[in-house]
Amino acid sequence: MRYLCKWILMIGTLKSVICSYLEDQCSWKGSGLSLEVRSVEQVSLHCAEGSVEWLYPSGALRLSLIPRQPLSLPSPGPNHMTACIKPYTSFRGAQLYLEQEGKLELLLSESSPEMHPRVHCFSWLPSQKTALFLQATPHQDISRRIAAFRYELRRDWDGRLSLPLNKLSMEGACRPCNDTEILMAVCTSDFVVRGNIRRVVNDAELQQSVIGIAATRVHRQKFTLFQPQGHSVKSLGDIRTPLSCKVKPGPGSFLFMGWVHFGDAWLGCAPRYKDFKRVYEAATKSHENPCEVRLD
């Protein structure tokens, strides 16, 4: 199968297949019925997030993920791009490969559908040629087969604060943030909330811990993650973290910061609020704060 994929890519390079180009899209939806068996359709996606839905897969689909603008703050070192994909539970009819520097790595196989689709993440440098390659699997009846997934792109500008689901950064996902990381996180995170831990639910199958938060103050949230429920004066919401971090419920007020991935909040830093306040006030006094935060 691997050699077959390479053969299809070589044919595409020689322009001996039928190719169509779709530009400036966040999401793509198309049908394999219009493709010949050995043809490769070329698609370029130019957004930080979107989806791909391939109906009745036939032939192959090559996806280039090319954001129009930088997705995050610049890095003092090499700027890695990080992409994550999450297949729908109905993913059928194709195998998904990561293509980097002419080599193929299988990310998702049709032969092993998952009850809870796993997120796959990978990183690359701007100088590296990277794409996603969907190859249809042969079936006599393709009428009920749809290969669909969602994707997100981020600039991997900081190894500690990069995607917690990224296999390249899992080693540091559970490490407490240092003072510099805390100050940067409060300025760049998708959500910043002060609150208490209500409960922790561990999911062994997904390898995740879900932390129930009662937020006493929502400093910032890009999406509606924390909102009042019933007659509570606090905003309630959940934050996820790898199960390996072994999070346990405990008393005290924390400042929770992190990122949103596929609609879920993921923990980046969570210092006790009194520790954050100490760090922030010291940085303010020395004029080293990257941004301003309104304290109580």
PDB file of C-alpha atoms in Angstrom:
ATOM      1  CA  MET A   1       0.000   0.000   0.000  1.00  0.00           C
ATOM      2  CA  ARG A   2       2.833   2.379   0.813  1.00  0.00           C
ATOM      3  CA  TYR A   3       4.412   1.835  -2.586  1.00  0.00           C
ATOM      4  CA  LEU A   4       1.050   2.353  -4.244  1.00  0.00           C
ATOM      5  CA  CYS A   5       0.750   5.749  -2.565  1.00  0.00           C
ATOM      6  CA  LYS A   6       4.237   6.732  -3.731  1.00  0.00           C
ATOM      7  CA  TRP A   7       3.342   5.610  -7.233  1.00  0.00           C
ATOM      8  CA  ILE A   8       0.253   7.824  -7.227  1.00  0.00           C
ATOM      9  CA  LEU A   9       2.307  10.776  -5.982  1.00  0.00           C
ATOM     10  CA  MET A  10       4.877  10.253  -8.749  1.00  0.00           C
ATOM     11  CA  ILE A  11       2.143  10.214 -11.352  1.00  0.00           C
ATOM     12  CA  GLY A  12       0.747  13.431  -9.915  1.00  0.00           C
ATOM     13  CA  THR A  13       4.174  15.037 -10.096  1.00  0.00           C
ATOM     14  CA  LEU A  14       4.487  14.087 -13.774  1.00  0.00           C
ATOM     15  CA  LYS A  15       1.098  15.709 -14.431  1.00  0.00           C
ATOM     16  CA  SER A  16      -0.278  12.594 -16.024  1.00  0.00           C
ATOM     17  CA  VAL A  17      -3.357  12.573 -13.833  1.00  0.00           C
ATOM     18  CA  ILE A  18      -6.404  14.777 -13.652  1.00  0.00           C
ATOM     19  CA  CYS A  19      -5.964  17.432 -10.949  1.00  0.00           C
ATOM     20  CA  SER A  20      -8.195  20.284  -9.848  1.00  0.00           C
ATOM     21  CA  TYR A  21      -7.141  23.127  -7.567  1.00  0.00           C
ATOM     22  CA  LEU A  22      -9.349  24.776  -4.979  1.00  0.00           C
ATOM     23  CA  GLU A  23      -7.914  27.882  -3.327  1.00  0.00           C
ATOM     24  CA  ASP A  24      -8.695  30.129  -0.363  1.00  0.00           C
ATOM     25  CA  GLN A  25     -10.887  27.744   1.584  1.00  0.00           C
ATOM     26  CA  CYS A  26     -11.194  26.887   5.237  1.00  0.00           C
ATOM     27  CA  SER A  27     -13.207  23.754   4.521  1.00  0.00           C
ATOM     28  CA  TRP A  28     -13.591  21.447   1.566  1.00  0.00           C
ATOM     29  CA  LYS A  29     -16.370  19.082   0.573  1.00  0.00           C
ATOM     30  CA  GLY A  30     -16.290  16.997  -2.568  1.00  0.00           C
ATOM     31  CA  SER A  31     -17.116  13.678  -4.165  1.00  0.00           C
ATOM     32  CA  GLY A  32     -14.854  10.969  -5.519  1.00  0.00           C
ATOM     33  CA  LEU A  33     -17.421  10.045  -8.168  1.00  0.00           C
ATOM     34  CA  SER A  34     -15.991  12.676 -10.505  1.00  0.00           C
ATOM     35  CA  LEU A  35     -12.452  11.303 -10.214  1.00  0.00           C
ATOM     36  CA  GLU A  36     -10.786   8.541 -12.152  1.00  0.00           C
ATOM     37  CA  VAL A  37      -9.435   5.639 -10.121  1.00  0.00           C
ATOM     38  CA  ARG A  38      -5.802   6.785 -10.359  1.00  0.00           C
ATOM     39  CA  SER A  39      -6.360  10.531 -10.283  1.00  0.00           C
ATOM     40  CA  VAL A  40      -5.220  12.855  -7.501  1.00  0.00           C
ATOM     41  CA  GLU A  41      -7.202  15.931  -6.545  1.00  0.00           C
ATOM     42  CA  GLN A  42      -5.133  18.798  -5.162  1.00  0.00           C
ATOM     43  CA  VAL A  43      -6.664  21.006  -2.459  1.00  0.00           C
ATOM     44  CA  SER A  44      -5.139  23.971  -0.606  1.00  0.00           C
ATOM     45  CA  LEU A  45      -6.624  25.078   2.713  1.00  0.00           C
ATOM     46  CA  HIS A  46      -5.657  28.515   4.015  1.00  0.00           C
ATOM     47  CA  CYS A  47      -7.241  28.846   7.453  1.00  0.00           C
ATOM     48  CA  ALA A  48      -6.352  28.110  11.059  1.00  0.00           C
ATOM     49  CA  GLU A  49      -9.184  25.598  11.318  1.00  0.00           C
ATOM     50  CA  GLY A  50     -11.757  23.887   9.162  1.00  0.00           C
ATOM     51  CA  SER A  51     -12.995  20.536   7.955  1.00  0.00           C
ATOM     52  CA  VAL A  52     -12.682  18.096   5.053  1.00  0.00           C
ATOM     53  CA  GLU A  53     -15.545  15.872   3.891  1.00  0.00           C
ATOM     54  CA  TRP A  54     -14.822  13.448   1.053  1.00  0.00           C
ATOM     55  CA  LEU A  55     -17.942  11.647  -0.155  1.00  0.00           C
ATOM     56  CA  TYR A  56     -17.694   8.306  -1.943  1.00  0.00           C
ATOM     57  CA  PRO A  57     -13.861   8.230  -1.890  1.00  0.00           C
ATOM     58  CA  SER A  58     -12.186   7.249  -5.145  1.00  0.00           C
ATOM     59  CA  GLY A  59      -8.638   7.880  -6.305  1.00  0.00           C
ATOM     60  CA  ALA A  60      -6.706  10.140  -3.948  1.00  0.00           C
ATOM     61  CA  LEU A  61      -6.848  13.560  -2.344  1.00  0.00           C
ATOM     62  CA  ARG A  62      -3.780  15.654  -1.481  1.00  0.00           C
ATOM     63  CA  LEU A  63      -4.310  18.462   1.047  1.00  0.00           C
ATOM     64  CA  SER A  64      -1.870  21.319   1.556  1.00  0.00           C
ATOM     65  CA  LEU A  65      -2.355  23.242   4.816  1.00  0.00           C
ATOM     66  CA  ILE A  66      -1.108  26.768   4.155  1.00  0.00           C
ATOM     67  CA  PRO A  67      -2.309  29.527   6.517  1.00  0.00           C
ATOM     68  CA  ARG A  68      -2.420  33.045   5.077  1.00  0.00           C
ATOM     69  CA  GLN A  69      -1.028  34.752   8.201  1.00  0.00           C
ATOM     70  CA  PRO A  70       1.075  33.809  11.246  1.00  0.00           C
ATOM     71  CA  LEU A  71      -1.093  31.912  13.726  1.00  0.00           C
ATOM     72  CA  SER A  72       0.594  33.057  16.899  1.00  0.00           C
ATOM     73  CA  LEU A  73       3.406  35.130  18.302  1.00  0.00           C
ATOM     74  CA  PRO A  74       6.801  34.819  16.600  1.00  0.00           C
ATOM     75  CA  SER A  75       9.421  32.616  18.146  1.00  0.00           C
ATOM     76  CA  PRO A  76      12.984  33.603  18.981  1.00  0.00           C
ATOM     77  CA  GLY A  77      14.009  30.281  17.440  1.00  0.00           C
ATOM     78  CA  PRO A  78      12.754  28.211  14.494  1.00  0.00           C
ATOM     79  CA  ASN A  79       9.014  28.618  13.915  1.00  0.00           C
ATOM     80  CA  HIS A  80       7.386  25.207  13.855  1.00  0.00           C
ATOM     81  CA  MET A  81       3.904  24.808  12.461  1.00  0.00           C
ATOM     82  CA  THR A  82       1.705  22.342  14.328  1.00  0.00           C
ATOM     83  CA  ALA A  83      -1.414  20.730  12.876  1.00  0.00           C
ATOM     84  CA  CYS A  84      -3.954  18.494  14.565  1.00  0.00           C
ATOM     85  CA  ILE A  85      -6.646  16.440  12.893  1.00  0.00           C
ATOM     86  CA  LYS A  86      -9.669  14.772  14.461  1.00  0.00           C
ATOM     87  CA  PRO A  87     -11.574  12.241  12.340  1.00  0.00           C
ATOM     88  CA  TYR A  88     -15.329  11.916  12.608  1.00  0.00           C
ATOM     89  CA  THR A  89     -16.622   8.658  14.043  1.00  0.00           C
ATOM     90  CA  SER A  90     -18.085   7.898  10.609  1.00  0.00           C
ATOM     91  CA  PHE A  91     -14.668   8.042   8.899  1.00  0.00           C
ATOM     92  CA  ARG A  92     -14.774   5.354   6.189  1.00  0.00           C
ATOM     93  CA  GLY A  93     -13.512   4.673   2.708  1.00  0.00           C
ATOM     94  CA  ALA A  94      -9.939   5.989   2.853  1.00  0.00           C
ATOM     95  CA  GLN A  95      -6.635   5.890   4.683  1.00  0.00           C
ATOM     96  CA  LEU A  96      -5.006   9.100   5.845  1.00  0.00           C
ATOM     97  CA  TYR A  97      -1.251   9.628   5.506  1.00  0.00           C
ATOM     98  CA  LEU A  98       1.130  12.375   6.540  1.00  0.00           C
ATOM     99  CA  GLU A  99       3.435  13.274   3.663  1.00  0.00           C
ATOM    100  CA  GLN A 100       6.697  14.920   4.727  1.00  0.00           C
ATOM    101  CA  GLU A 101       9.759  15.328   2.528  1.00  0.00           C
ATOM    102  CA  GLY A 102       8.510  12.638   0.142  1.00  0.00           C
ATOM    103  CA  LYS A 103       7.881  10.069   2.895  1.00  0.00           C
ATOM    104  CA  LEU A 104       4.481   8.738   3.952  1.00  0.00           C
ATOM    105  CA  GLU A 105       3.370   7.946   7.501  1.00  0.00           C
ATOM    106  CA  LEU A 106       0.005   6.312   8.161  1.00  0.00           C
ATOM    107  CA  LEU A 107      -2.080   8.420  10.561  1.00  0.00           C
ATOM    108  CA  LEU A 108      -5.486   6.817  10.263  1.00  0.00           C
ATOM    109  CA  SER A 109      -6.482   3.443   8.880  1.00  0.00           C
ATOM    110  CA  GLU A 110     -10.006   2.536   7.848  1.00  0.00           C
ATOM    111  CA  SER A 111      -9.493  -0.962   9.226  1.00  0.00           C
ATOM    112  CA  SER A 112      -9.505   0.268  12.834  1.00  0.00           C
ATOM    113  CA  PRO A 113     -12.409   2.680  13.419  1.00  0.00           C
ATOM    114  CA  GLU A 114     -12.498   4.119  16.918  1.00  0.00           C
ATOM    115  CA  MET A 115     -15.461   4.695  19.212  1.00  0.00           C
ATOM    116  CA  HIS A 116     -13.803   7.926  20.320  1.00  0.00           C
ATOM    117  CA  PRO A 117     -11.727   9.326  17.439  1.00  0.00           C
ATOM    118  CA  ARG A 118      -8.198  10.126  18.532  1.00  0.00           C
ATOM    119  CA  VAL A 119      -6.595  13.457  17.710  1.00  0.00           C
ATOM    120  CA  HIS A 120      -3.411  13.175  15.654  1.00  0.00           C
ATOM    121  CA  CYS A 121      -0.877  16.024  15.788  1.00  0.00           C
ATOM    122  CA  PHE A 122       2.355  16.679  13.928  1.00  0.00           C
ATOM    123  CA  SER A 123       4.816  19.538  13.482  1.00  0.00           C
ATOM    124  CA  TRP A 124       7.082  20.793  10.728  1.00  0.00           C
ATOM    125  CA  LEU A 125       9.416  23.642   9.842  1.00  0.00           C
ATOM    126  CA  PRO A 126       8.484  26.228   7.173  1.00  0.00           C
ATOM    127  CA  SER A 127      11.238  24.840   4.949  1.00  0.00           C
ATOM    128  CA  GLN A 128       9.745  21.325   5.011  1.00  0.00           C
ATOM    129  CA  LYS A 129       7.213  20.177   2.445  1.00  0.00           C
ATOM    130  CA  THR A 130       4.212  18.775   4.305  1.00  0.00           C
ATOM    131  CA  ALA A 131       0.759  17.644   3.188  1.00  0.00           C
ATOM    132  CA  LEU A 132      -2.025  15.235   4.062  1.00  0.00           C
ATOM    133  CA  PHE A 133      -2.688  12.420   1.630  1.00  0.00           C
ATOM    134  CA  LEU A 134      -6.036  10.618   1.553  1.00  0.00           C
ATOM    135  CA  GLN A 135      -6.060   7.414  -0.466  1.00  0.00           C
ATOM    136  CA  ALA A 136      -9.355   5.697  -1.157  1.00  0.00           C
ATOM    137  CA  THR A 137      -9.565   2.048  -0.156  1.00  0.00           C
ATOM    138  CA  PRO A 138     -11.119  -0.197  -2.824  1.00  0.00           C
ATOM    139  CA  HIS A 139     -14.725  -1.197  -2.164  1.00  0.00           C
ATOM    140  CA  GLN A 140     -17.432  -2.431  -4.491  1.00  0.00           C
ATOM    141  CA  ASP A 141     -20.032  -0.348  -2.669  1.00  0.00           C
ATOM    142  CA  ILE A 142     -18.868   3.181  -1.799  1.00  0.00           C
ATOM    143  CA  SER A 143     -22.346   4.652  -1.317  1.00  0.00           C
ATOM    144  CA  ARG A 144     -22.103   4.766   2.476  1.00  0.00           C
ATOM    145  CA  ARG A 145     -18.476   5.727   2.815  1.00  0.00           C
ATOM    146  CA  ILE A 146     -17.409   9.220   3.858  1.00  0.00           C
ATOM    147  CA  ALA A 147     -13.871  10.201   4.867  1.00  0.00           C
ATOM    148  CA  ALA A 148     -14.275  13.308   7.012  1.00  0.00           C
ATOM    149  CA  PHE A 149     -12.207  15.080   9.660  1.00  0.00           C
ATOM    150  CA  ARG A 150     -11.604  18.466  11.268  1.00  0.00           C
ATOM    151  CA  TYR A 151      -8.232  20.201  11.422  1.00  0.00           C
ATOM    152  CA  GLU A 152      -6.539  22.976  13.398  1.00  0.00           C
ATOM    153  CA  LEU A 153      -3.247  24.789  12.812  1.00  0.00           C
ATOM    154  CA  ARG A 154      -1.063  26.619  15.332  1.00  0.00           C
ATOM    155  CA  ARG A 155       2.381  28.134  15.394  1.00  0.00           C
ATOM    156  CA  ASP A 156       4.441  25.980  17.749  1.00  0.00           C
ATOM    157  CA  TRP A 157       6.323  28.994  19.080  1.00  0.00           C
ATOM    158  CA  ASP A 158       6.828  27.674  22.612  1.00  0.00           C
ATOM    159  CA  GLY A 159       7.471  24.043  23.455  1.00  0.00           C
ATOM    160  CA  ARG A 160       5.863  24.261  26.926  1.00  0.00           C
ATOM    161  CA  LEU A 161       2.708  26.041  25.773  1.00  0.00           C
ATOM    162  CA  SER A 162       2.213  24.140  22.532  1.00  0.00           C
ATOM    163  CA  LEU A 163      -0.625  21.716  21.953  1.00  0.00           C
ATOM    164  CA  PRO A 164      -1.052  19.357  24.901  1.00  0.00           C
ATOM    165  CA  LEU A 165      -2.262  16.726  22.436  1.00  0.00           C
ATOM    166  CA  ASN A 166       0.890  16.999  20.378  1.00  0.00           C
ATOM    167  CA  LYS A 167       2.924  13.814  20.856  1.00  0.00           C
ATOM    168  CA  LEU A 168       6.086  15.914  20.590  1.00  0.00           C
ATOM    169  CA  SER A 169       5.218  17.965  23.674  1.00  0.00           C
ATOM    170  CA  MET A 170       3.581  15.393  25.950  1.00  0.00           C
ATOM    171  CA  GLU A 171       6.720  15.092  28.063  1.00  0.00           C
ATOM    172  CA  GLY A 172       6.317  18.658  29.309  1.00  0.00           C
ATOM    173  CA  ALA A 173       2.522  18.786  29.413  1.00  0.00           C
ATOM    174  CA  CYS A 174       2.352  17.997  33.148  1.00  0.00           C
ATOM    175  CA  ARG A 175       5.255  20.163  34.280  1.00  0.00           C
ATOM    176  CA  PRO A 176       4.254  23.276  36.276  1.00  0.00           C
ATOM    177  CA  CYS A 177       4.764  26.521  34.377  1.00  0.00           C
ATOM    178  CA  ASN A 178       7.632  28.744  35.426  1.00  0.00           C
ATOM    179  CA  ASP A 179       7.181  32.483  36.014  1.00  0.00           C
ATOM    180  CA  THR A 180       7.942  33.468  32.415  1.00  0.00           C
ATOM    181  CA  GLU A 181       5.536  30.895  31.039  1.00  0.00           C
ATOM    182  CA  ILE A 182       2.793  32.053  33.400  1.00  0.00           C
ATOM    183  CA  LEU A 183       3.136  35.664  32.266  1.00  0.00           C
ATOM    184  CA  MET A 184       3.122  34.646  28.607  1.00  0.00           C
ATOM    185  CA  ALA A 185       0.167  32.305  29.081  1.00  0.00           C
ATOM    186  CA  VAL A 186      -2.027  34.981  30.633  1.00  0.00           C
ATOM    187  CA  CYS A 187      -1.487  37.109  27.510  1.00  0.00           C
ATOM    188  CA  THR A 188      -1.841  34.467  24.792  1.00  0.00           C
ATOM    189  CA  SER A 189      -4.176  31.728  26.075  1.00  0.00           C
ATOM    190  CA  ASP A 190      -7.619  31.136  24.599  1.00  0.00           C
ATOM    191  CA  PHE A 191      -9.098  31.302  28.082  1.00  0.00           C
ATOM    192  CA  VAL A 192      -8.005  32.819  31.403  1.00  0.00           C
ATOM    193  CA  VAL A 193     -10.289  32.144  34.377  1.00  0.00           C
ATOM    194  CA  ARG A 194      -9.943  32.315  38.116  1.00  0.00           C
ATOM    195  CA  GLY A 195     -11.740  29.577  39.993  1.00  0.00           C
ATOM    196  CA  ASN A 196     -11.839  26.395  42.035  1.00  0.00           C
ATOM    197  CA  ILE A 197     -11.759  22.708  41.175  1.00  0.00           C
ATOM    198  CA  ARG A 198     -15.184  21.102  41.699  1.00  0.00           C
ATOM    199  CA  ARG A 199     -14.315  17.582  40.577  1.00  0.00           C
ATOM    200  CA  VAL A 200     -11.915  15.518  38.479  1.00  0.00           C
ATOM    201  CA  VAL A 201     -13.197  12.701  36.271  1.00  0.00           C
ATOM    202  CA  ASN A 202     -10.639  10.321  34.740  1.00  0.00           C
ATOM    203  CA  ASP A 203     -11.344   8.685  31.383  1.00  0.00           C
ATOM    204  CA  ALA A 204      -9.001   5.721  30.905  1.00  0.00           C
ATOM    205  CA  GLU A 205     -10.233   5.041  27.363  1.00  0.00           C
ATOM    206  CA  LEU A 206      -9.493   8.558  26.110  1.00  0.00           C
ATOM    207  CA  GLN A 207      -6.460   8.919  28.420  1.00  0.00           C
ATOM    208  CA  GLN A 208      -7.841  12.235  29.636  1.00  0.00           C
ATOM    209  CA  SER A 209      -8.788  13.848  32.918  1.00  0.00           C
ATOM    210  CA  VAL A 210     -11.760  16.223  32.848  1.00  0.00           C
ATOM    211  CA  ILE A 211     -11.502  18.954  35.491  1.00  0.00           C
ATOM    212  CA  GLY A 212     -14.796  20.555  36.520  1.00  0.00           C
ATOM    213  CA  ILE A 213     -14.206  24.271  37.213  1.00  0.00           C
ATOM    214  CA  ALA A 214     -16.315  26.783  39.132  1.00  0.00           C
ATOM    215  CA  ALA A 215     -15.045  30.126  37.827  1.00  0.00           C
ATOM    216  CA  THR A 216     -15.329  33.134  40.132  1.00  0.00           C
ATOM    217  CA  ARG A 217     -14.038  35.414  37.365  1.00  0.00           C
ATOM    218  CA  VAL A 218     -13.622  34.977  33.633  1.00  0.00           C
ATOM    219  CA  HIS A 219     -10.811  37.261  32.509  1.00  0.00           C
ATOM    220  CA  ARG A 220     -10.945  36.114  28.880  1.00  0.00           C
ATOM    221  CA  GLN A 221     -12.402  33.357  26.732  1.00  0.00           C
ATOM    222  CA  LYS A 222     -12.439  33.179  22.955  1.00  0.00           C
ATOM    223  CA  PHE A 223     -15.376  30.808  22.991  1.00  0.00           C
ATOM    224  CA  THR A 224     -18.206  30.294  25.474  1.00  0.00           C
ATOM    225  CA  LEU A 225     -16.507  27.703  27.633  1.00  0.00           C
ATOM    226  CA  PHE A 226     -17.552  28.938  31.078  1.00  0.00           C
ATOM    227  CA  GLN A 227     -21.069  30.229  31.714  1.00  0.00           C
ATOM    228  CA  PRO A 228     -23.549  30.484  34.611  1.00  0.00           C
ATOM    229  CA  GLN A 229     -25.808  27.483  35.132  1.00  0.00           C
ATOM    230  CA  GLY A 230     -29.074  27.698  37.050  1.00  0.00           C
ATOM    231  CA  HIS A 231     -28.970  30.128  39.966  1.00  0.00           C
ATOM    232  CA  SER A 232     -25.219  29.829  40.489  1.00  0.00           C
ATOM    233  CA  VAL A 233     -23.257  33.081  40.625  1.00  0.00           C
ATOM    234  CA  LYS A 234     -20.230  31.175  39.350  1.00  0.00           C
ATOM    235  CA  SER A 235     -19.551  30.198  35.746  1.00  0.00           C
ATOM    236  CA  LEU A 236     -19.114  26.478  35.295  1.00  0.00           C
ATOM    237  CA  GLY A 237     -17.057  24.622  32.703  1.00  0.00           C
ATOM    238  CA  ASP A 238     -14.655  21.743  32.060  1.00  0.00           C
ATOM    239  CA  ILE A 239     -10.945  21.686  31.246  1.00  0.00           C
ATOM    240  CA  ARG A 240      -9.103  18.629  29.919  1.00  0.00           C
ATOM    241  CA  THR A 241      -5.573  17.455  30.548  1.00  0.00           C
ATOM    242  CA  PRO A 242      -3.672  14.202  29.837  1.00  0.00           C
ATOM    243  CA  LEU A 243      -4.498  11.397  32.259  1.00  0.00           C
ATOM    244  CA  SER A 244      -0.771  10.928  32.861  1.00  0.00           C
ATOM    245  CA  CYS A 245      -0.696  14.285  34.693  1.00  0.00           C
ATOM    246  CA  LYS A 246      -2.634  12.633  37.561  1.00  0.00           C
ATOM    247  CA  VAL A 247      -4.634  15.734  38.449  1.00  0.00           C
ATOM    248  CA  LYS A 248      -6.441  15.534  41.794  1.00  0.00           C
ATOM    249  CA  PRO A 249      -9.102  17.826  43.281  1.00  0.00           C
ATOM    250  CA  GLY A 250      -7.904  20.193  45.961  1.00  0.00           C
ATOM    251  CA  PRO A 251      -8.844  23.400  47.775  1.00  0.00           C
ATOM    252  CA  GLY A 252      -7.753  26.886  46.830  1.00  0.00           C
ATOM    253  CA  SER A 253      -8.192  29.456  44.069  1.00  0.00           C
ATOM    254  CA  PHE A 254      -6.310  28.921  40.793  1.00  0.00           C
ATOM    255  CA  LEU A 255      -5.814  30.828  37.567  1.00  0.00           C
ATOM    256  CA  PHE A 256      -6.603  28.390  34.763  1.00  0.00           C
ATOM    257  CA  MET A 257      -5.169  29.146  31.321  1.00  0.00           C
ATOM    258  CA  GLY A 258      -4.986  27.143  28.143  1.00  0.00           C
ATOM    259  CA  TRP A 259      -6.138  26.472  24.600  1.00  0.00           C
ATOM    260  CA  VAL A 260      -9.285  25.359  22.831  1.00  0.00           C
ATOM    261  CA  HIS A 261      -8.980  22.312  20.554  1.00  0.00           C
ATOM    262  CA  PHE A 262     -11.963  21.040  18.586  1.00  0.00           C
ATOM    263  CA  GLY A 263     -14.371  22.727  20.991  1.00  0.00           C
ATOM    264  CA  ASP A 264     -12.726  21.455  24.203  1.00  0.00           C
ATOM    265  CA  ALA A 265     -10.689  23.483  26.691  1.00  0.00           C
ATOM    266  CA  TRP A 266      -7.196  22.094  27.374  1.00  0.00           C
ATOM    267  CA  LEU A 267      -5.060  23.108  30.325  1.00  0.00           C
ATOM    268  CA  GLY A 268      -1.835  25.034  29.766  1.00  0.00           C
ATOM    269  CA  CYS A 269      -0.923  26.619  33.107  1.00  0.00           C
ATOM    270  CA  ALA A 270      -2.785  26.600  36.425  1.00  0.00           C
ATOM    271  CA  PRO A 271      -0.858  28.444  39.168  1.00  0.00           C
ATOM    272  CA  ARG A 272      -2.524  29.223  42.467  1.00  0.00           C
ATOM    273  CA  TYR A 273      -3.971  32.697  42.176  1.00  0.00           C
ATOM    274  CA  LYS A 274      -1.849  34.039  45.022  1.00  0.00           C
ATOM    275  CA  ASP A 275       1.295  32.806  43.229  1.00  0.00           C
ATOM    276  CA  PHE A 276       0.195  34.353  39.927  1.00  0.00           C
ATOM    277  CA  LYS A 277      -0.517  37.653  41.689  1.00  0.00           C
ATOM    278  CA  ARG A 278       2.947  37.648  43.242  1.00  0.00           C
ATOM    279  CA  VAL A 279       4.630  36.945  39.882  1.00  0.00           C
ATOM    280  CA  TYR A 280       2.511  39.517  38.052  1.00  0.00           C
ATOM    281  CA  GLU A 281       3.095  42.301  40.578  1.00  0.00           C
ATOM    282  CA  ALA A 282       6.856  41.669  40.571  1.00  0.00           C
ATOM    283  CA  ALA A 283       6.952  41.805  36.750  1.00  0.00           C
ATOM    284  CA  THR A 284       4.879  44.992  36.757  1.00  0.00           C
ATOM    285  CA  LYS A 285       7.255  46.630  39.184  1.00  0.00           C
ATOM    286  CA  SER A 286      10.237  45.779  36.960  1.00  0.00           C
ATOM    287  CA  HIS A 287       8.342  46.720  33.750  1.00  0.00           C
ATOM    288  CA  GLU A 288       8.649  43.197  32.355  1.00  0.00           C
ATOM    289  CA  ASN A 289       4.977  42.329  31.879  1.00  0.00           C
ATOM    290  CA  PRO A 290       4.082  41.364  28.288  1.00  0.00           C
ATOM    291  CA  CYS A 291       0.493  42.546  28.867  1.00  0.00           C
ATOM    292  CA  GLU A 292      -1.815  43.996  31.523  1.00  0.00           C
ATOM    293  CA  VAL A 293      -4.314  42.005  33.561  1.00  0.00           C
ATOM    294  CA  ARG A 294      -6.898  43.496  35.869  1.00  0.00           C
ATOM    295  CA  LEU A 295      -6.413  42.081  39.355  1.00  0.00           C
ATOM    296  CA  ASP A 296      -8.981  41.990  42.150  1.00  0.00           C
TER     297      ASP A 296
END
